[in-house]
mmCIF file of C-alpha atoms in Angstrom:
data_model
loop_
_atom_site.group_PDB
_atom_site.id
_atom_site.type_symbol
_atom_site.label_atom_id
_atom_site.label_comp_id
_atom_site.label_asym_id
_atom_site.label_seq_id
_atom_site.Cartn_x
_atom_site.Cartn_y
_atom_site.Cartn_z
ATOM 1 C CA MET A 1 42.937 96.372 158.726
ATOM 2 C CA ALA A 2 41.995 93.297 156.686
ATOM 3 C CA TYR A 3 41.726 89.770 158.048
ATOM 4 C CA ALA A 4 42.085 86.377 156.414
ATOM 5 C CA ALA A 5 38.742 84.786 155.549
ATOM 6 C CA TRP A 6 38.795 80.969 155.533
ATOM 7 C CA ASN A 7 37.564 80.604 151.963
ATOM 8 C CA PHE A 8 40.732 82.333 150.653
ATOM 9 C CA ASN A 9 42.939 79.504 151.989
ATOM 10 C CA THR A 10 44.415 77.181 149.390
ATOM 11 C CA ILE A 11 46.831 74.323 148.763
ATOM 12 C CA GLN A 12 48.685 74.344 145.429
ATOM 13 C CA LEU A 13 50.859 71.653 143.809
ATOM 14 C CA GLY A 14 53.892 71.720 141.565
ATOM 15 C CA ARG A 15 55.829 68.718 140.213
ATOM 16 C CA GLU A 16 59.553 69.061 140.832
ATOM 17 C CA VAL A 17 62.096 68.379 138.106
ATOM 18 C CA THR A 18 64.923 67.944 140.620
ATOM 19 C CA ALA A 19 63.967 66.617 144.050
ATOM 20 C CA GLY A 20 64.293 69.387 146.611
ATOM 21 C CA THR A 21 64.475 72.228 144.099
ATOM 22 C CA ALA A 22 61.243 74.140 144.621
ATOM 23 C CA VAL A 23 59.046 74.936 141.618
ATOM 24 C CA ALA A 24 56.050 77.167 141.068
ATOM 25 C CA ALA A 25 52.682 75.516 141.529
ATOM 26 C CA THR A 26 50.713 74.540 138.451
ATOM 27 C CA GLU A 27 47.486 73.349 140.059
ATOM 28 C CA LYS A 28 45.144 74.054 142.958
ATOM 29 C CA TRP A 29 44.088 71.127 145.112
ATOM 30 C CA ARG A 30 40.287 70.887 145.061
ATOM 31 C CA GLY A 31 39.096 69.941 148.524
ATOM 32 C CA GLU A 32 39.035 71.068 152.121
ATOM 33 C CA PHE A 33 41.999 73.155 153.263
ATOM 34 C CA SER A 34 44.618 72.142 155.807
ATOM 35 C CA MET A 35 47.730 74.230 156.423
ATOM 36 C CA LEU A 36 51.287 73.030 156.046
ATOM 37 C CA VAL A 37 52.718 72.153 159.475
ATOM 38 C CA ASP A 38 56.262 72.913 160.612
ATOM 39 C CA ASN A 39 57.720 69.810 162.274
ATOM 40 C CA GLN A 40 61.216 71.104 163.038
ATOM 41 C CA ALA A 41 62.817 69.348 165.990
ATOM 42 C CA ILE A 42 63.674 71.956 168.649
ATOM 43 C CA GLU A 43 66.057 70.848 171.385
ATOM 44 C CA THR A 44 66.497 72.592 174.738
ATOM 45 C CA VAL A 45 69.959 72.552 176.306
ATOM 46 C CA GLU A 46 70.059 71.826 180.029
ATOM 47 C CA GLU A 47 72.819 73.768 181.706
ATOM 48 C CA GLN A 48 73.885 75.074 185.127
ATOM 49 C CA VAL A 49 75.703 78.388 184.999
ATOM 50 C CA GLY A 50 75.603 79.620 188.612
ATOM 51 C CA LEU A 51 72.275 81.477 188.385
ATOM 52 C CA TYR A 52 69.048 81.036 190.354
ATOM 53 C CA ILE A 53 67.085 81.015 187.063
ATOM 54 C CA SER A 54 69.103 79.357 184.329
ATOM 55 C CA PRO A 55 68.846 80.869 180.835
ATOM 56 C CA GLU A 56 67.154 78.776 178.172
ATOM 57 C CA ARG A 57 69.131 77.832 175.111
ATOM 58 C CA THR A 58 67.473 76.081 172.200
ATOM 59 C CA TYR A 59 68.464 74.994 168.720
ATOM 60 C CA THR A 60 66.808 73.381 165.713
ATOM 61 C CA ALA A 61 68.194 69.868 165.462
ATOM 62 C CA TRP A 62 66.353 68.909 162.272
ATOM 63 C CA GLU A 63 63.876 70.453 159.855
ATOM 64 C CA SER A 64 60.847 68.761 158.337
ATOM 65 C CA ALA A 65 57.226 69.524 157.537
ATOM 66 C CA GLU A 66 53.909 67.778 156.963
ATOM 67 C CA LEU A 67 50.551 68.227 155.290
ATOM 68 C CA GLN A 68 47.413 66.295 156.211
ATOM 69 C CA ILE A 69 45.000 66.589 153.269
ATOM 70 C CA PRO A 70 41.505 66.002 154.691
ATOM 71 C CA SER A 71 39.072 63.519 153.222
ATOM 72 C CA THR A 72 37.470 64.875 150.055
ATOM 73 C CA PRO A 73 35.570 63.316 147.127
ATOM 74 C CA LEU A 74 37.885 61.237 144.970
ATOM 75 C CA THR A 75 38.187 62.677 141.476
ATOM 76 C CA TYR A 76 39.580 60.985 138.386
ATOM 77 C CA GLU A 77 41.647 64.087 137.651
ATOM 78 C CA GLN A 78 43.474 64.592 140.961
ATOM 79 C CA VAL A 79 43.847 61.170 142.595
ATOM 80 C CA PRO A 80 46.865 60.449 140.326
ATOM 81 C CA HIS A 81 48.857 63.018 142.340
ATOM 82 C CA VAL A 82 48.509 60.784 145.407
ATOM 83 C CA PHE A 83 49.776 57.744 143.504
ATOM 84 C CA GLU A 84 52.575 59.682 141.768
ATOM 85 C CA ALA A 85 53.970 60.933 145.092
ATOM 86 C CA GLY A 86 53.117 57.798 147.082
ATOM 87 C CA LEU A 87 53.503 54.684 144.912
ATOM 88 C CA LEU A 88 55.247 55.382 141.611
ATOM 89 C CA THR A 89 55.281 57.821 138.732
ATOM 90 C CA VAL A 90 54.055 56.725 135.298
ATOM 91 C CA THR A 91 53.740 58.092 131.781
ATOM 92 C CA PRO A 92 50.144 58.141 130.530
ATOM 93 C CA THR A 93 49.159 56.375 127.339
ATOM 94 C CA GLY A 94 46.386 57.107 124.865
ATOM 95 C CA ALA A 95 45.269 60.152 122.949
ATOM 96 C CA GLY A 96 42.301 61.278 125.008
ATOM 97 C CA PRO A 97 41.106 59.861 127.276
ATOM 98 C CA TYR A 98 44.472 59.055 128.816
ATOM 99 C CA THR A 99 45.375 55.997 130.871
ATOM 100 C CA TYR A 100 47.575 56.071 133.970
ATOM 101 C CA ASP A 101 48.613 52.555 135.034
ATOM 102 C CA TYR A 102 49.990 52.414 138.576
ATOM 103 C CA VAL A 103 51.290 48.876 138.988
ATOM 104 C CA VAL A 104 53.304 48.471 142.193
ATOM 105 C CA PRO A 105 56.365 46.434 141.189
ATOM 106 C CA VAL A 106 57.524 43.466 143.206
ATOM 107 C CA LEU A 107 61.140 42.977 142.113
ATOM 108 C CA THR A 108 62.403 46.540 141.662
ATOM 109 C CA ARG A 109 62.031 49.874 143.441
ATOM 110 C CA PRO A 110 59.971 52.363 141.440
ATOM 111 C CA ALA A 111 60.554 56.086 140.968
ATOM 112 C CA ILE A 112 58.273 58.560 142.702
ATOM 113 C CA GLN A 113 57.399 62.131 141.773
ATOM 114 C CA PRO A 114 58.380 64.740 144.401
ATOM 115 C CA TYR A 115 56.228 67.851 144.694
ATOM 116 C CA THR A 116 56.514 71.413 145.914
ATOM 117 C CA ILE A 117 53.389 72.262 147.883
ATOM 118 C CA GLU A 118 52.298 75.838 148.548
ATOM 119 C CA GLY A 119 49.888 76.696 151.333
ATOM 120 C CA GLY A 120 48.327 79.805 152.772
ATOM 121 C CA ASN A 121 45.762 82.510 152.269
ATOM 122 C CA ALA A 122 45.383 84.099 148.853
ATOM 123 C CA ASP A 123 44.061 87.357 150.314
ATOM 124 C CA ILE A 124 46.420 87.835 153.285
ATOM 125 C CA GLN A 125 49.722 86.415 152.062
ATOM 126 C CA GLY A 126 52.012 87.326 154.948
ATOM 127 C CA ASP A 127 52.232 83.733 156.213
ATOM 128 C CA ASN A 128 52.281 81.846 152.909
ATOM 129 C CA GLN A 129 54.644 78.869 153.010
ATOM 130 C CA GLU A 130 55.967 76.242 150.641
ATOM 131 C CA MET A 131 57.122 72.691 151.323
ATOM 132 C CA PRO A 132 59.666 71.341 148.806
ATOM 133 C CA TYR A 133 60.599 67.688 148.236
ATOM 134 C CA SER A 134 57.168 66.452 149.319
ATOM 135 C CA PHE A 135 55.957 62.880 149.030
ATOM 136 C CA VAL A 136 52.987 60.866 150.334
ATOM 137 C CA THR A 137 53.587 58.713 153.415
ATOM 138 C CA SER A 138 50.043 57.288 153.716
ATOM 139 C CA PHE A 139 46.680 57.509 151.976
ATOM 140 C CA ARG A 140 43.168 56.114 152.230
ATOM 141 C CA LEU A 141 40.490 55.544 149.592
ATOM 142 C CA SER A 142 37.021 54.810 150.935
ATOM 143 C CA GLY A 143 33.464 54.637 149.713
ATOM 144 C CA THR A 144 29.989 54.089 151.076
ATOM 145 C CA ILE A 145 26.513 53.810 149.606
ATOM 146 C CA LYS A 146 24.766 57.012 148.481
ATOM 147 C CA GLN A 147 28.047 58.949 148.473
ATOM 148 C CA SER A 148 31.178 59.534 146.436
ATOM 149 C CA TRP A 149 34.394 57.643 146.901
ATOM 150 C CA MET A 150 36.640 59.683 149.189
ATOM 151 C CA MET A 151 40.418 60.210 149.300
ATOM 152 C CA GLU A 152 42.749 61.529 151.986
ATOM 153 C CA SER A 153 46.529 61.588 152.271
ATOM 154 C CA THR A 154 49.462 62.556 154.457
ATOM 155 C CA TRP A 155 52.452 64.282 152.861
ATOM 156 C CA MET A 156 55.951 64.687 154.284
ATOM 157 C CA GLY A 157 58.099 67.605 153.185
ATOM 158 C CA GLN A 158 61.708 68.643 153.499
ATOM 159 C CA ARG A 159 60.970 71.841 155.459
ATOM 160 C CA LEU A 160 58.816 74.971 155.429
ATOM 161 C CA VAL A 161 60.061 78.006 153.532
ATOM 162 C CA PRO A 162 58.326 81.429 153.497
ATOM 163 C CA SER A 163 56.992 81.992 150.006
ATOM 164 C CA THR A 164 54.180 83.484 147.958
ATOM 165 C CA LEU A 165 51.371 81.609 146.286
ATOM 166 C CA THR A 166 51.694 81.149 142.553
ATOM 167 C CA PRO A 167 48.995 83.521 141.252
ATOM 168 C CA ALA A 168 46.138 83.083 138.793
ATOM 169 C CA LEU A 169 45.932 79.296 138.713
ATOM 170 C CA PRO A 170 42.658 78.170 137.107
ATOM 171 C CA LEU A 171 40.445 75.588 138.762
ATOM 172 C CA LEU A 172 40.761 72.169 137.183
ATOM 173 C CA ASP A 173 37.540 70.582 135.930
ATOM 174 C CA VAL A 174 37.028 67.422 137.965
ATOM 175 C CA GLU A 175 34.505 64.603 138.243
ATOM 176 C CA GLN A 176 33.728 62.619 141.374
ATOM 177 C CA ALA A 177 33.882 58.818 141.369
ATOM 178 C CA LEU A 178 30.440 57.819 142.665
ATOM 179 C CA PHE A 179 30.362 54.793 144.927
ATOM 180 C CA GLY A 180 27.034 53.653 143.489
ATOM 181 C CA ASN A 181 28.776 53.077 140.145
ATOM 182 C CA THR A 182 31.271 50.655 141.719
ATOM 183 C CA GLN A 183 31.486 47.133 140.332
ATOM 184 C CA LEU A 184 33.068 44.558 142.651
ATOM 185 C CA PHE A 185 34.746 41.388 141.357
ATOM 186 C CA ILE A 186 36.251 38.669 143.575
ATOM 187 C CA ASP A 187 37.952 35.538 142.260
ATOM 188 C CA PRO A 188 40.091 32.918 144.023
ATOM 189 C CA SER A 189 43.847 32.863 143.676
ATOM 190 C CA GLY A 190 44.884 31.214 140.435
ATOM 191 C CA GLY A 191 41.809 32.464 138.600
ATOM 192 C CA THR A 192 41.370 35.452 136.323
ATOM 193 C CA ILE A 193 40.878 38.725 138.112
ATOM 194 C CA GLY A 194 37.766 40.650 137.123
ATOM 195 C CA THR A 195 35.758 37.564 136.167
ATOM 196 C CA THR A 196 33.200 37.078 138.938
ATOM 197 C CA GLN A 197 31.109 40.137 139.714
ATOM 198 C CA LEU A 198 29.267 40.376 143.036
ATOM 199 C CA ASN A 199 25.963 42.184 142.522
ATOM 200 C CA GLY A 200 23.698 43.643 145.165
ATOM 201 C CA VAL A 201 25.969 43.107 148.179
ATOM 202 C CA LEU A 202 28.602 45.863 148.452
ATOM 203 C CA MET A 203 27.781 48.593 150.961
ATOM 204 C CA GLN A 204 31.203 50.001 151.832
ATOM 205 C CA ALA A 205 34.813 49.588 150.750
ATOM 206 C CA GLU A 206 38.141 50.932 151.911
ATOM 207 C CA ILE A 207 41.744 50.652 150.767
ATOM 208 C CA ASN A 208 44.178 51.969 153.331
ATOM 209 C CA CYS A 209 47.864 52.418 152.544
ATOM 210 C CA THR A 210 49.095 52.788 156.103
ATOM 211 C CA ASN A 211 52.678 53.277 154.977
ATOM 212 C CA THR A 212 53.834 53.949 151.420
ATOM 213 C CA GLY A 213 57.352 52.883 152.407
ATOM 214 C CA ILE A 214 58.888 56.177 151.272
ATOM 215 C CA GLN A 215 61.264 57.486 153.912
ATOM 216 C CA GLU A 216 63.609 60.405 154.349
ATOM 217 C CA VAL A 217 67.334 59.623 154.485
ATOM 218 C CA PRO A 218 68.626 61.839 157.327
ATOM 219 C CA THR A 219 72.301 62.002 156.428
ATOM 220 C CA ALA A 220 74.763 64.813 157.151
ATOM 221 C CA ASP A 221 75.572 66.388 153.808
ATOM 222 C CA GLY A 222 75.683 70.122 154.472
ATOM 223 C CA THR A 223 71.983 70.719 155.177
ATOM 224 C CA ASN A 224 69.806 70.363 158.250
ATOM 225 C CA TYR A 225 67.085 68.506 156.330
ATOM 226 C CA TYR A 226 66.894 65.467 154.101
ATOM 227 C CA SER A 227 68.160 65.603 150.540
ATOM 228 C CA GLN A 228 67.514 61.956 149.618
ATOM 229 C CA HIS A 229 64.767 59.418 150.113
ATOM 230 C CA LYS A 230 64.514 55.637 150.082
ATOM 231 C CA LEU A 231 61.729 53.144 149.375
ATOM 232 C CA VAL A 232 61.197 50.116 151.607
ATOM 233 C CA GLY A 233 57.857 48.899 150.233
ATOM 234 C CA PRO A 234 54.226 49.857 150.918
ATOM 235 C CA GLU A 235 51.939 48.328 153.545
ATOM 236 C CA MET A 236 48.236 48.176 152.733
ATOM 237 C CA ASP A 237 45.025 46.775 154.104
ATOM 238 C CA PHE A 238 41.391 46.831 153.018
ATOM 239 C CA SER A 239 37.841 46.233 154.150
ATOM 240 C CA LEU A 240 34.647 45.257 152.354
ATOM 241 C CA THR A 241 31.180 45.536 153.883
ATOM 242 C CA PHE A 242 28.616 43.097 152.501
ATOM 243 C CA GLU A 243 24.861 42.956 152.885
ATOM 244 C CA LEU A 244 23.803 39.467 153.983
ATOM 245 C CA GLU A 245 21.752 37.904 151.153
ATOM 246 C CA ASP A 246 20.787 34.531 149.699
ATOM 247 C CA THR A 247 21.698 34.771 146.019
ATOM 248 C CA ALA A 248 25.451 35.073 145.600
ATOM 249 C CA ASN A 249 26.141 34.136 149.251
ATOM 250 C CA ALA A 250 29.032 36.598 149.295
ATOM 251 C CA VAL A 251 29.391 36.532 153.080
ATOM 252 C CA ASP A 252 29.511 32.733 153.260
ATOM 253 C CA THR A 253 32.004 32.552 150.389
ATOM 254 C CA ALA A 254 34.199 35.147 152.075
ATOM 255 C CA ARG A 255 33.990 33.312 155.386
ATOM 256 C CA ALA A 256 35.200 30.097 153.737
ATOM 257 C CA ALA A 257 38.135 31.991 152.197
ATOM 258 C CA TYR A 258 38.887 33.516 155.605
ATOM 259 C CA ARG A 259 38.911 30.154 157.341
ATOM 260 C CA ALA A 260 41.105 28.572 154.668
ATOM 261 C CA GLN A 261 43.259 31.713 154.357
ATOM 262 C CA THR A 262 42.896 31.512 150.599
ATOM 263 C CA PRO A 263 44.154 34.635 148.783
ATOM 264 C CA GLN A 264 41.482 36.480 146.833
ATOM 265 C CA LEU A 265 41.784 38.477 143.612
ATOM 266 C CA ILE A 266 39.807 41.662 144.231
ATOM 267 C CA GLN A 267 38.848 44.262 141.642
ATOM 268 C CA LEU A 268 36.908 47.481 142.200
ATOM 269 C CA LEU A 269 35.916 49.277 139.009
ATOM 270 C CA VAL A 270 34.329 52.731 139.144
ATOM 271 C CA PRO A 271 33.369 54.119 135.723
ATOM 272 C CA GLY A 272 32.560 57.776 135.189
ATOM 273 C CA THR A 273 31.529 59.810 132.169
ATOM 274 C CA GLY A 274 33.500 60.554 129.010
ATOM 275 C CA GLY A 275 35.601 57.403 129.319
ATOM 276 C CA ARG A 276 36.750 58.178 132.861
ATOM 277 C CA SER A 277 37.285 55.294 135.249
ATOM 278 C CA ILE A 278 39.332 54.074 138.166
ATOM 279 C CA ARG A 279 40.101 50.382 138.546
ATOM 280 C CA MET A 280 41.745 49.064 141.702
ATOM 281 C CA ARG A 281 43.148 45.539 141.729
ATOM 282 C CA MET A 282 44.877 43.651 144.531
ATOM 283 C CA THR A 283 45.606 40.260 146.010
ATOM 284 C CA GLY A 284 43.968 40.213 149.423
ATOM 285 C CA ARG A 285 43.850 37.835 152.335
ATOM 286 C CA TYR A 286 40.945 38.163 154.797
ATOM 287 C CA THR A 287 42.260 38.678 158.329
ATOM 288 C CA ASP A 288 39.204 39.921 160.245
ATOM 289 C CA PHE A 289 35.670 38.533 160.174
ATOM 290 C CA PRO A 290 33.633 40.238 162.936
ATOM 291 C CA SER A 291 30.044 39.830 164.040
ATOM 292 C CA TYR A 292 27.012 40.950 162.080
ATOM 293 C CA THR A 293 26.153 44.646 162.264
ATOM 294 C CA ASN A 294 22.742 46.326 162.275
ATOM 295 C CA ASP A 295 23.169 48.975 159.598
ATOM 296 C CA ASN A 296 19.902 50.925 159.559
ATOM 297 C CA GLY A 297 17.950 47.675 159.678
ATOM 298 C CA ASN A 298 20.257 45.855 157.279
ATOM 299 C CA THR A 299 22.321 42.876 158.362
ATOM 300 C CA SER A 300 25.873 43.431 157.192
ATOM 301 C CA VAL A 301 29.414 42.341 157.957
ATOM 302 C CA GLN A 302 32.623 44.319 157.486
ATOM 303 C CA ILE A 303 35.397 41.965 156.406
ATOM 304 C CA GLY A 304 38.957 43.180 156.906
ATOM 305 C CA GLY A 305 42.024 42.036 155.060
ATOM 306 C CA THR A 306 45.645 42.629 154.158
ATOM 307 C CA VAL A 307 46.918 43.382 150.672
ATOM 308 C CA SER A 308 49.644 40.817 150.116
ATOM 309 C CA TYR A 309 51.789 39.632 147.241
ATOM 310 C CA ASN A 310 51.097 36.155 145.919
ATOM 311 C CA SER A 311 53.529 34.597 143.458
ATOM 312 C CA THR A 312 50.758 32.502 141.913
ATOM 313 C CA ASP A 313 48.967 35.621 140.727
ATOM 314 C CA ASN A 314 51.993 37.945 140.468
ATOM 315 C CA LEU A 315 49.958 40.799 141.894
ATOM 316 C CA PHE A 316 50.223 43.077 144.904
ATOM 317 C CA PHE A 317 48.294 46.288 144.146
ATOM 318 C CA GLU A 318 47.611 48.247 141.015
ATOM 319 C CA CYS A 319 45.345 51.112 140.100
ATOM 320 C CA GLN A 320 44.406 52.240 136.619
ATOM 321 C CA VAL A 321 43.056 55.787 136.268
ATOM 322 C CA ILE A 322 41.543 57.008 133.014
ATOM 323 C CA ASN A 323 40.850 60.720 132.605
ATOM 324 C CA ASN A 324 41.181 63.501 130.052
ATOM 325 C CA ARG A 325 44.540 64.824 131.289
ATOM 326 C CA ALA A 326 47.402 64.431 128.826
ATOM 327 C CA ASN A 327 49.802 65.095 131.734
ATOM 328 C CA LEU A 328 49.735 66.197 135.365
ATOM 329 C CA ASP A 329 51.876 69.336 134.959
#
C-alpha cells in the first residue's frame, strides 16, 4: 500500500475561456501547498416524527469552495495571476520583455479572468479535485528587509468537482522580487508620482487588498452554485515602516501629511534582472501613526494608511509587471 507524501501535493492553474466551464491546467503554482476546501452549506432538518431518537435529515443548500494560497516569495512571472483573477485582466504589450499594466479603473467595471484550479497529490490521485469559476477575493503583498517580497491570496470557487491533475506540466522559470531592490517614492497630491525618492528609510512595506469586490451572484437558474459574478469595487490599505533618521526626515514629513490628511502619491518600484520589474502606484491617505518601535535596536515607526481615489490625481491603484511571458496561458 502506497501513501501520499507531502511533496507530491500541487496546485495547478488554467485560464477559463467561458466562466464556469472547467479547463485543463496549463501551469503549476510555485509555492507552498494548500488544498482546495469544500464550503458547501449543509442544512439539518429539525423534525418530530413520533420516535424517541429522531432521524437526521440533511441536504446541501448551496455549493462553493475556497483556496487559501499561503504566503510565498512574489515572482514577476506568477503575480499577474493574482491581479488577473482579482483586479482586472489585461493584454500584455511589448515584444520581450512584456508589460502587464493593471490600472484599476474608476468609472467603469473591469473584466476579470476566471480560473479552473486543480489540487491534490500527484502520486496518490484518488482525492484530486478541481474548482471551476475561481476568482481572487483578497490578496496581500508584503516585504521586509533582507527578504523577498511575499504574496498570498484567497480564491473563491464555484464548487469542488472530483477530477485528475493535468499531467506533465513543466515548472515555470521564475524570479523573486527582492525587497532590498525596492525604490520608494512619495509625492504630495497634485505633484508627479515617482519624483521624490526616499533613500535609506524603508524597512517594511505592505499592500493589503482586504476585499477585491468580486462577489458571487447566488441566483436560482437551474444550478445549486453561482453562475455569474459582480464587481462592487476593491478595498485596500497599506503600511510603510520607516527608520527614524535626520536626512530626508521621512517620519516627520509623513506625520505632517497624517495630521493634515493630505493624500500622498506612493510608488514602489522593484526591478529584477533581464528587464523584469514590478511597479506599484497608489493614492494613499495615512490613517494610523503609532508609537516608535524598537526593531533590533533601530527606532522605527509603522505608518498605516488607506488606498483611496483622489480626483486631483485620478489614481486609485495600479501595478505594472514586466516579465518575459508573452501570455499567461
